[in-house]
Coordinates of C-alpha atoms in Angstrom, one line a residue:
X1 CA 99.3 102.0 87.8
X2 CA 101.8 101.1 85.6
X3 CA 103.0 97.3 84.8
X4 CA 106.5 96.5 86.8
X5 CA 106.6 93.0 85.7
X6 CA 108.9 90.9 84.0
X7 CA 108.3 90.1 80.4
X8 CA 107.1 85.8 80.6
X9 CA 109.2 83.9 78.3
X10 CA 105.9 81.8 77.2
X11 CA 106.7 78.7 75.5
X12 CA 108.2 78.0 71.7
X13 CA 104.2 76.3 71.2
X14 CA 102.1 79.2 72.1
X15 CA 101.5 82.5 70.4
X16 CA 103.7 84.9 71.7
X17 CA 105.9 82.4 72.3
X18 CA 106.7 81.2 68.9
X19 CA 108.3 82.9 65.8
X20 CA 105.3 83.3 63.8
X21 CA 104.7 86.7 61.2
X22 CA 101.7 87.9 63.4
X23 CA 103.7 87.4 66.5
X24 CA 106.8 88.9 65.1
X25 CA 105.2 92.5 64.1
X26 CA 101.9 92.6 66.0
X27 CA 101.6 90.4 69.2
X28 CA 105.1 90.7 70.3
X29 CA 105.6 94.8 70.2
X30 CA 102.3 95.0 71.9
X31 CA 103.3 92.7 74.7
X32 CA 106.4 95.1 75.4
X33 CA 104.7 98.3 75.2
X34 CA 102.2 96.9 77.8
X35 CA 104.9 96.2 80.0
X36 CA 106.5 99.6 80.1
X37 CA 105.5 101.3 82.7
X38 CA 104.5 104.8 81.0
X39 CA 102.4 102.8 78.9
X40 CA 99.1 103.3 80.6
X41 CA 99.8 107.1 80.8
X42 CA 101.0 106.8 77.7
X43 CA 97.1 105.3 76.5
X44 CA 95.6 107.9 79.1
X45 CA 97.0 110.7 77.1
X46 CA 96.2 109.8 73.7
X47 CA 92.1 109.5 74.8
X48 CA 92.1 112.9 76.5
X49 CA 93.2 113.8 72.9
X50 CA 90.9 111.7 71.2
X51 CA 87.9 113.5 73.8
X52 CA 89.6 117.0 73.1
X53 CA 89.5 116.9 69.3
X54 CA 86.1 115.1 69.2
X55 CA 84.6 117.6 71.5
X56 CA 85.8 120.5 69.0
X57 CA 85.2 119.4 66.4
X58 CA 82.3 119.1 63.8
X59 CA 80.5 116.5 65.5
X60 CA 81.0 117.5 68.8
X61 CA 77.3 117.4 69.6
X62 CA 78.2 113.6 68.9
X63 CA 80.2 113.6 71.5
X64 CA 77.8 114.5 74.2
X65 CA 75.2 112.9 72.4
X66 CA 76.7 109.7 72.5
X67 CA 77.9 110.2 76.2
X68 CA 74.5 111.1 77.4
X69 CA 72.7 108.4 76.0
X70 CA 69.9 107.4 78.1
X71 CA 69.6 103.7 79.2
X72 CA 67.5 102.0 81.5
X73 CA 67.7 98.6 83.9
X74 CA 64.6 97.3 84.8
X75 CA 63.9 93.9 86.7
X76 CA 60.8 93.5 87.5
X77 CA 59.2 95.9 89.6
X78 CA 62.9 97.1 90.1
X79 CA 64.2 100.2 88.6
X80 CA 68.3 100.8 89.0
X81 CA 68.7 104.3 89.9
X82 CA 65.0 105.3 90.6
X83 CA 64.3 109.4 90.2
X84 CA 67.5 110.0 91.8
X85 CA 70.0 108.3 89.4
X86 CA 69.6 109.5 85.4
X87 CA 71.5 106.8 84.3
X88 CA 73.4 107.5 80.9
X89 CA 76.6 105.9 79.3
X90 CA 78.6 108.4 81.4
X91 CA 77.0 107.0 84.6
X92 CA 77.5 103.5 83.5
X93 CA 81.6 104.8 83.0
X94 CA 82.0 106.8 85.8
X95 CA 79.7 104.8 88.3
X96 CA 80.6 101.1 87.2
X97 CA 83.3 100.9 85.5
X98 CA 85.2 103.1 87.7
X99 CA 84.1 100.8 90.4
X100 CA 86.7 98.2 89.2
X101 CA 89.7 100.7 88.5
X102 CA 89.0 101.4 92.7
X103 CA 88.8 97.7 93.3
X104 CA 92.0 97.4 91.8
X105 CA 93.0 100.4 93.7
X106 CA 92.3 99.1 96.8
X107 CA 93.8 95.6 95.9
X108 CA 97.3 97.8 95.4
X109 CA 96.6 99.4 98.8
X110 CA 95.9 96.4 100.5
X111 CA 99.3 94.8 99.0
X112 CA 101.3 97.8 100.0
X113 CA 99.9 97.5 103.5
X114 CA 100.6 93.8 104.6
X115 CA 103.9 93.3 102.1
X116 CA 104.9 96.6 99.9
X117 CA 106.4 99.7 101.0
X118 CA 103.7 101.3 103.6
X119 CA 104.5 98.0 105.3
X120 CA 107.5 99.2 107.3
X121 CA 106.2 102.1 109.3
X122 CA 109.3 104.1 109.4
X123 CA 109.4 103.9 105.8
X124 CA 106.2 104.7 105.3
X125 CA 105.7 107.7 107.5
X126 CA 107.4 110.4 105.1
X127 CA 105.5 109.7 102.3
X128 CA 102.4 109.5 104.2
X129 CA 103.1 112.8 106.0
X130 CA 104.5 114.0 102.5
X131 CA 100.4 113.0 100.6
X132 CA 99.0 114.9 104.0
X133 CA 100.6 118.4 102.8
X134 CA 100.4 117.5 99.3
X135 CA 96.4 117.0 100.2
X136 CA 96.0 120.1 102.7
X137 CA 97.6 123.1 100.5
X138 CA 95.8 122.7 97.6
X139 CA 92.6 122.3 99.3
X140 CA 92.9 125.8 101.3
X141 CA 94.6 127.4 97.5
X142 CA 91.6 126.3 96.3
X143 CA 89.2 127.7 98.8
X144 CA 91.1 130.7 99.0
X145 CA 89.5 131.3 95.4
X146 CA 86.1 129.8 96.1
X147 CA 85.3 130.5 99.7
X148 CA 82.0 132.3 99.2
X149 CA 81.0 130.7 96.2
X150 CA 78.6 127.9 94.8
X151 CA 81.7 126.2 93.8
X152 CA 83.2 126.1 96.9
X153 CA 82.4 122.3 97.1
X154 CA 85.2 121.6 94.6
X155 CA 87.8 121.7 97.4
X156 CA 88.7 118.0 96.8
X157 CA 89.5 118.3 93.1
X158 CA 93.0 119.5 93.3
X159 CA 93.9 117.0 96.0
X160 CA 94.4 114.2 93.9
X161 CA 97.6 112.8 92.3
X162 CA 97.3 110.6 88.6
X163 CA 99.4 107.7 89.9
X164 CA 99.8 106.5 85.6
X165 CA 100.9 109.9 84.6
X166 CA 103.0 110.5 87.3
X167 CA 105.0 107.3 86.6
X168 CA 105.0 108.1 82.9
X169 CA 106.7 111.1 83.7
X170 CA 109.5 109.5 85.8
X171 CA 109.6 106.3 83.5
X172 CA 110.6 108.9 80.5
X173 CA 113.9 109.9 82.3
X174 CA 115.1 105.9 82.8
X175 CA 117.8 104.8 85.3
X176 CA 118.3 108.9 86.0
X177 CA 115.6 108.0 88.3
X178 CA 117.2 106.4 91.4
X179 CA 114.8 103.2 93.0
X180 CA 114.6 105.2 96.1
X181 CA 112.6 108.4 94.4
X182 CA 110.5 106.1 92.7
X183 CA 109.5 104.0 95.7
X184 CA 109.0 107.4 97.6
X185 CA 106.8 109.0 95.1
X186 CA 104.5 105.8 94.4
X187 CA 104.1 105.3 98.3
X188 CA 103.0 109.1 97.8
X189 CA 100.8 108.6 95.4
X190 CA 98.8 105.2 97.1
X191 CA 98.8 107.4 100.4
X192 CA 96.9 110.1 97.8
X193 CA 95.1 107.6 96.9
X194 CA 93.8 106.7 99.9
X195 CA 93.1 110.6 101.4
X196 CA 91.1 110.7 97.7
X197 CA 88.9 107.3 98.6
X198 CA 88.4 108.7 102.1
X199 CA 87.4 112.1 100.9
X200 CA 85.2 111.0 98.4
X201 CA 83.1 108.5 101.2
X202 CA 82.8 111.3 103.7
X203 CA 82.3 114.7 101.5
X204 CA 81.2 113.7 98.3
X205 CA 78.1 111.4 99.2
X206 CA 74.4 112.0 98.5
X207 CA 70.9 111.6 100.9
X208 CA 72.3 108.7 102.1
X209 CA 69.1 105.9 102.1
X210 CA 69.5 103.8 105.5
X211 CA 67.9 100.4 103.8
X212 CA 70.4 100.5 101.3
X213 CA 73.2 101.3 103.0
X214 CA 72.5 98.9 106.0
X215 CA 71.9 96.1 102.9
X216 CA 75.4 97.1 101.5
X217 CA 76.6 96.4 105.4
X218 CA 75.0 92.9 105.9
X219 CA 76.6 92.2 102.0
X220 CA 80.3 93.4 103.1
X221 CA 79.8 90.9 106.2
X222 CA 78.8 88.2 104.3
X223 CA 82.0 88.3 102.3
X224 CA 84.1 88.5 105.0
X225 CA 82.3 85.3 106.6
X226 CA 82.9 83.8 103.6
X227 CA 86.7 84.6 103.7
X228 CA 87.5 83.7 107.4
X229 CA 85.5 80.0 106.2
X230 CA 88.2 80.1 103.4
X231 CA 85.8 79.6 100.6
X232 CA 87.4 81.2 97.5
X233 CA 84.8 79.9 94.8
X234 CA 84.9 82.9 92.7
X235 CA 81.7 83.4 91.4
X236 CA 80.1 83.3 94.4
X237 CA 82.0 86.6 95.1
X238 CA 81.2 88.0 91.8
X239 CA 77.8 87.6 92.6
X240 CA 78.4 89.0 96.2
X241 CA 80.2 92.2 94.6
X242 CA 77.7 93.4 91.7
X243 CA 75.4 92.9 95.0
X244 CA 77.2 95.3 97.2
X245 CA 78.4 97.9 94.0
X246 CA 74.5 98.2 93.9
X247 CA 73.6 98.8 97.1
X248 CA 76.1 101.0 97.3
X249 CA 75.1 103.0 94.0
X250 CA 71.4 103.1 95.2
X251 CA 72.8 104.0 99.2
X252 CA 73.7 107.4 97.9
X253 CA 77.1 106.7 99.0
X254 CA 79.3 106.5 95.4
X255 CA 79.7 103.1 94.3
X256 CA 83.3 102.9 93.6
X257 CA 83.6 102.7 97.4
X258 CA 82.1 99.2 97.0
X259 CA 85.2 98.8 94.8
X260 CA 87.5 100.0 97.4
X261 CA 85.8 98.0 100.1
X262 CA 86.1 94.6 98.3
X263 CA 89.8 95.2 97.5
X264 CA 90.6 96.2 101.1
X265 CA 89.1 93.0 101.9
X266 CA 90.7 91.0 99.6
X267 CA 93.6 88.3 101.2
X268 CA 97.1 89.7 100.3
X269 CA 98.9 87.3 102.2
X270 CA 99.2 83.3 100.2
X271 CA 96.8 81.0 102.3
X272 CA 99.3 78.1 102.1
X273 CA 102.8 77.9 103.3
X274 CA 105.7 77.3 101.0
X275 CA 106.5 74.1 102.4
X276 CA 102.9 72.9 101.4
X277 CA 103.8 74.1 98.2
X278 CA 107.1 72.4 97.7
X279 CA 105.1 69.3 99.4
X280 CA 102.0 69.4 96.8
X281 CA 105.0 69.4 93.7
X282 CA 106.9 66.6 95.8
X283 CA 103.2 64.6 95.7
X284 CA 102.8 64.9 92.5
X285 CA 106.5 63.9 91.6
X286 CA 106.0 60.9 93.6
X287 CA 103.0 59.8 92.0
X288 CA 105.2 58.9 88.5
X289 CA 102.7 57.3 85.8
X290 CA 99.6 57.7 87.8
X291 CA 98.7 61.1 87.6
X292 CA 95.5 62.8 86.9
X293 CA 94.0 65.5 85.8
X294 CA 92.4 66.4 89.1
X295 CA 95.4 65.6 90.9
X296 CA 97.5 68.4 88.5
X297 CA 94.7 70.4 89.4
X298 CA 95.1 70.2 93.0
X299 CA 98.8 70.4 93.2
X300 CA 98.2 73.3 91.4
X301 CA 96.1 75.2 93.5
X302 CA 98.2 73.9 96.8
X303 CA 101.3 75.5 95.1
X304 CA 99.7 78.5 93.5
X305 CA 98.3 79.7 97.5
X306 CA 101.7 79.1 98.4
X307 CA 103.1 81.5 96.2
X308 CA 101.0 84.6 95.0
X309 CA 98.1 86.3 97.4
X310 CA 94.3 86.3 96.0
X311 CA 94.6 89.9 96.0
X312 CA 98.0 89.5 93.9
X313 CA 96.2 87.3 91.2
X314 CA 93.1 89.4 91.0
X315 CA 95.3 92.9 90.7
X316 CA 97.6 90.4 87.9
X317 CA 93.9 89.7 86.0
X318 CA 92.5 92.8 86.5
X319 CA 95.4 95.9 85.9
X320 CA 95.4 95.6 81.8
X321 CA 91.4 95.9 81.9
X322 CA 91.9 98.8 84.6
X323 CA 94.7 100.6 82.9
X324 CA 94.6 99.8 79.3
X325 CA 90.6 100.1 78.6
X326 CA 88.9 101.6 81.9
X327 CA 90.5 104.6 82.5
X328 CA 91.7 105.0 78.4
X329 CA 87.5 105.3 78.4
X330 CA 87.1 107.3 81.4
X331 CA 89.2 109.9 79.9
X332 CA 87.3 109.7 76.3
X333 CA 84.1 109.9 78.6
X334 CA 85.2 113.2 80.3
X335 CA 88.2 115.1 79.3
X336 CA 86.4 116.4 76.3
X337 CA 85.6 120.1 76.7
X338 CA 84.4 122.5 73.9
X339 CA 86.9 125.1 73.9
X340 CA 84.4 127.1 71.9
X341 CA 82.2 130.1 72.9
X342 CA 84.5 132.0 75.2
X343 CA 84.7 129.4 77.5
X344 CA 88.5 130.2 77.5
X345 CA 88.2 133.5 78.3
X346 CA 85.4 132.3 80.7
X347 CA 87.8 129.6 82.5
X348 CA 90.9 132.6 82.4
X349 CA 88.8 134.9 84.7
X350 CA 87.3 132.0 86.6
X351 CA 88.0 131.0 90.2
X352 CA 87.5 127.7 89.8
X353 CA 89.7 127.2 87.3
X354 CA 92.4 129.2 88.7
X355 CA 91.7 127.4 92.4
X356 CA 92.3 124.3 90.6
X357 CA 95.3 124.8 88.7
X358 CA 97.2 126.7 91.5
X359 CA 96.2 124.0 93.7
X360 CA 97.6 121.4 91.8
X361 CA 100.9 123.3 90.9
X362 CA 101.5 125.8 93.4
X363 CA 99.7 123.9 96.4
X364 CA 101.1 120.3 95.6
X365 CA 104.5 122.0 95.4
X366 CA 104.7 123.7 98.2
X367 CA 102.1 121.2 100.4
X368 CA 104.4 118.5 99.7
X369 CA 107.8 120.1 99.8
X370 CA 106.7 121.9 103.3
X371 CA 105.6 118.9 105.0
X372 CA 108.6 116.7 103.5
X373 CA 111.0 119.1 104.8
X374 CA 109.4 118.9 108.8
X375 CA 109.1 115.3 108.5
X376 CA 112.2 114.4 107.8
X377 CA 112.8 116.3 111.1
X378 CA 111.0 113.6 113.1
X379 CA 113.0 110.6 114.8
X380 CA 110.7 107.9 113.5
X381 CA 111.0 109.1 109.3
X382 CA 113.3 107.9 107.0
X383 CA 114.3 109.8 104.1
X384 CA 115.0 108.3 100.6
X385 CA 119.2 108.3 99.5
X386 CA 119.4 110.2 96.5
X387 CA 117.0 113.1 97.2
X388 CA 118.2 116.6 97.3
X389 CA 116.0 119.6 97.3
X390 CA 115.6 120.1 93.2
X391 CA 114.4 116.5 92.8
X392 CA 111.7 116.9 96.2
X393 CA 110.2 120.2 94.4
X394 CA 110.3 117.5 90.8
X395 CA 108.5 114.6 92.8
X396 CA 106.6 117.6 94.0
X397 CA 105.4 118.8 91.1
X398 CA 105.2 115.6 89.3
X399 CA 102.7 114.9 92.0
X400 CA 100.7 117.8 91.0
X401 CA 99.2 115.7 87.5
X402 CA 95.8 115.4 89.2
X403 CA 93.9 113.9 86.0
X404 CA 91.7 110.8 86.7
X405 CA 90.6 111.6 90.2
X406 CA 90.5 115.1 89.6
X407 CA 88.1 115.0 87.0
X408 CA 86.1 112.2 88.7
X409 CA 85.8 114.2 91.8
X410 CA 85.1 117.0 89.5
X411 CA 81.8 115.2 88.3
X412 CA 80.8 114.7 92.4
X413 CA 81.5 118.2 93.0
X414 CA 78.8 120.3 90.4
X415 CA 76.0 119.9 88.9
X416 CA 76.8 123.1 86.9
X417 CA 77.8 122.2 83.1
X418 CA 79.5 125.5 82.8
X419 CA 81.4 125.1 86.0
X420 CA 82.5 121.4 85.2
X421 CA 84.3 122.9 81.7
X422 CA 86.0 125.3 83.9
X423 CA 87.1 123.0 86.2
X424 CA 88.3 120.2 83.1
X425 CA 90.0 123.2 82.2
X426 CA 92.0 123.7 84.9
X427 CA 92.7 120.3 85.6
X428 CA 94.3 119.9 82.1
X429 CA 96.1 123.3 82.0
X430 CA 97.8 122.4 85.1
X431 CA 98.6 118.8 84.8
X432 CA 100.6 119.8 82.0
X433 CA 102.1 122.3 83.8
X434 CA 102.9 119.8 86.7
X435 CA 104.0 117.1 84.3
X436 CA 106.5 119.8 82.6
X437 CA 107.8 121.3 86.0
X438 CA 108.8 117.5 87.4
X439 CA 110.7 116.9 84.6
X440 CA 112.8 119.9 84.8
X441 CA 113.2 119.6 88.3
X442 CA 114.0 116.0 88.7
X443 CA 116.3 116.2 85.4
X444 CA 118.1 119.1 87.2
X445 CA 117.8 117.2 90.8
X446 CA 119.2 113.9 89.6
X447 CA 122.1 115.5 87.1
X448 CA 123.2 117.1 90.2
X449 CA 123.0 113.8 92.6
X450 CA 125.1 112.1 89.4
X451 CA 127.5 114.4 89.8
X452 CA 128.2 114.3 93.2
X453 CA 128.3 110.6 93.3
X454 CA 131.5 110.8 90.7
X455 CA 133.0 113.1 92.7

């Protein structure tokens, strides 16, 4: 998810902070472009090129090469993976790393739940009901296409809504973009987000291996004993988490619903009050020349658990590794596709593909519009200010870039290399399509809502 935080003015004595040559051309204009919010979409994109070009061009036998390279973790008389896991760098991407970009996903869920916008039910139930529809339609387009066929397990791929590209979309239209729709569409996307994680826990899991899984239980308890005994020593939980991804991963449930699990579980809520807080700085004040080192330390702490959640500081630590190098490699990792020996013409007459890309246009559109439309019919909905019908069917559309999940789900779903390009195809074809659509129909929505207000 985009950043939506406020540029630090860091001290005159620090890098950034100070007037230097290399913090003038190079530190500087990288700390702003990482602050604006189409900035991760922005890095998204140019890797999906990077995979495209790669994949079609003279070394794209390098590409999958490289991606496939075998690797093994032994310990002892362990073996990660076993027979059932081929573990290659595209494992290690799309099964670890991945693992972390859902952590941080289900740190933003959790914050959304106790303090952000799914907070207030009533504000909360038209975008959930909004996700539902926007979830439901272009499942049944895509089995409408795939009913009777070996890929009919691909349901799930054009269900999912690219919460960076989606806001990159918005963010390039600026202050056209009333609060409200934005608000609406990211509560949208996190209840997506959620139907996705849910999806992919129920549908989308292998033999599941009881030992394992019941291992991966007893961890997850542990870590919550640990949190109601409020110890927060951090590599213990480290430890604790690469424990419970494994025995996730070797569960035969995916292993980025470790991730999930951990940020669900994660405090969003400061464990101090503010008065402790202002009474720690008070302390401290009071102490005048005798002040040490481990007494700034623990004023520190007393006001920092005042102020800002775990799960706050761990989503603050984590969201530039997540956005900015995670899913940048994800999309390196999978978006490339060899356009080359009629797979074009293959994808154009295939039902896959066309499942998928109506899906994510024609059944996020209407999915989301549909249901939209009937819940704001219900007594306990609140509808955004600002939203007319044109700038629904742009949040609509806009919704319909199904990129990350899509193609991650897409990697679930077959086994089938031939099937997979079809489906990458789609999922590209048609986010572009989506992203396009939203931005004529919220440009045309919000000119018209500019023009009423000035009347």
């Amino acid at each position: 998810m985009a950043s939506n935080t406020p540029i630090p003015n860091l001290p005159k004595w620090t890098f950034l902070g100070g007037d230097g040559r290399l913090a003038r051309r190079i530190g500087k204009p990288v700390q702003r472009f990482l602050h604006v919010e189409a900035s991760s979409g922005i890095l998204l994109l140019l890797a999906a090129i990077v995979a495209l070009i790669w994949a079609n061009s003279p070394w794209a036998d390098g590409y999958y090469n490289f991606w496939h390279t075998d690797f093994e973790l032994v310990i002892g008389s362990y073996h990660m993976g076993g027979e059932s896991h081929h573990l290659t760098l595209e494992t290690l991407v799309n099964d670890a790393l991945m693992a972390i970009f859902f952590f941080v996903v289900g740190l933003e869920i959790k914050r959304e739940l106790v303090s952000g916008h799914l907070k207030d039910p009533k504000a909360a139930a038209l975008p959930v009901i909004a996700a539902i529809g926007g979830m439901v339609f272009p499942a049944l387009v895509y089995v409408l296409f795939n009913a009777n066929s070996d890929a009919s397990s691909g349901w799930g791929i054009p269900m999912a809504t690219d919460i960076a590209f989606a806001v990159g979309v918005i963010s390039l239209l600026g202050d056209k973009i009333s609060r409200p729709l934005k608000v609406f569409l990211l509560s949208l996307a996190i209840a997506d987000d959620i139907g996705a994680i849910i999806v992919i826990a129920i549908f989308y899991t292998s033999d599941l291996s009881l030992s394992w899984f019941i291992a991966a239980l007893i961890i997850m308890g542990i870590i919550v004993l640990l949190r109601r005994l409020h110890i927060w020593y951090i590599p213990i939980y480290i430890a604790l988490g690469t424990a419970l991804w494994l025995a996730t991963f070797e569960s035969g449930i995916h292993a980025t619903i470790a991730g999930v699990a951990l940020g669900l579980a994660t405090p969003a809520k400061p464990q101090q009050s503010k008065e402790e807080g202002l009474g720690a700085l008070e302390w401290l004040r009071n102490k005048g020349e005798n002040i040490y080192p481990v007494d700034v330390r623990l004023a520190a702490m007393e006001i920092r658990e005042s102020q800002v959640s775990v799960a706050e500081r761990i989503q603050s630590a984590l969201h530039p590794i997540s956005s900015f190098i995670i899913i940048p490699v994800f999309a390196l990792a999978n978006a490339g596709v060899n356009m080359g020996d009629g797979l074009l013409a293959d994808a154009a007459s295939s039902p896959v593909t066309w499942g998928i890309g109506l899906g994510l246009i024609i059944g996020k559109i209407f999915g989301i519009t549909l249901a939209t439309w009937l819940g704001m019919k219900l007594p306990f909905t609140s509808a955004p200010s600002q939203m007319n019908f044109v700038s629904l069917l742009g949040l609509a559309a806009t919704a319909g870039i199904g990129f990350t999940v899509s193609l991650f789900i897409t990697n679930l779903a077959f086994d089938d290399i031939e099937i997979i390009n079809q489906s990458k195809i789609g999922i590209l074809f048609a986010s572009i399509i989506a992203g396009v659509l939203g931005l004529l129909f919220l440009r045309s929505g919000t000119k018209d809502n500019s023009e009423t207000d000035q009347n």
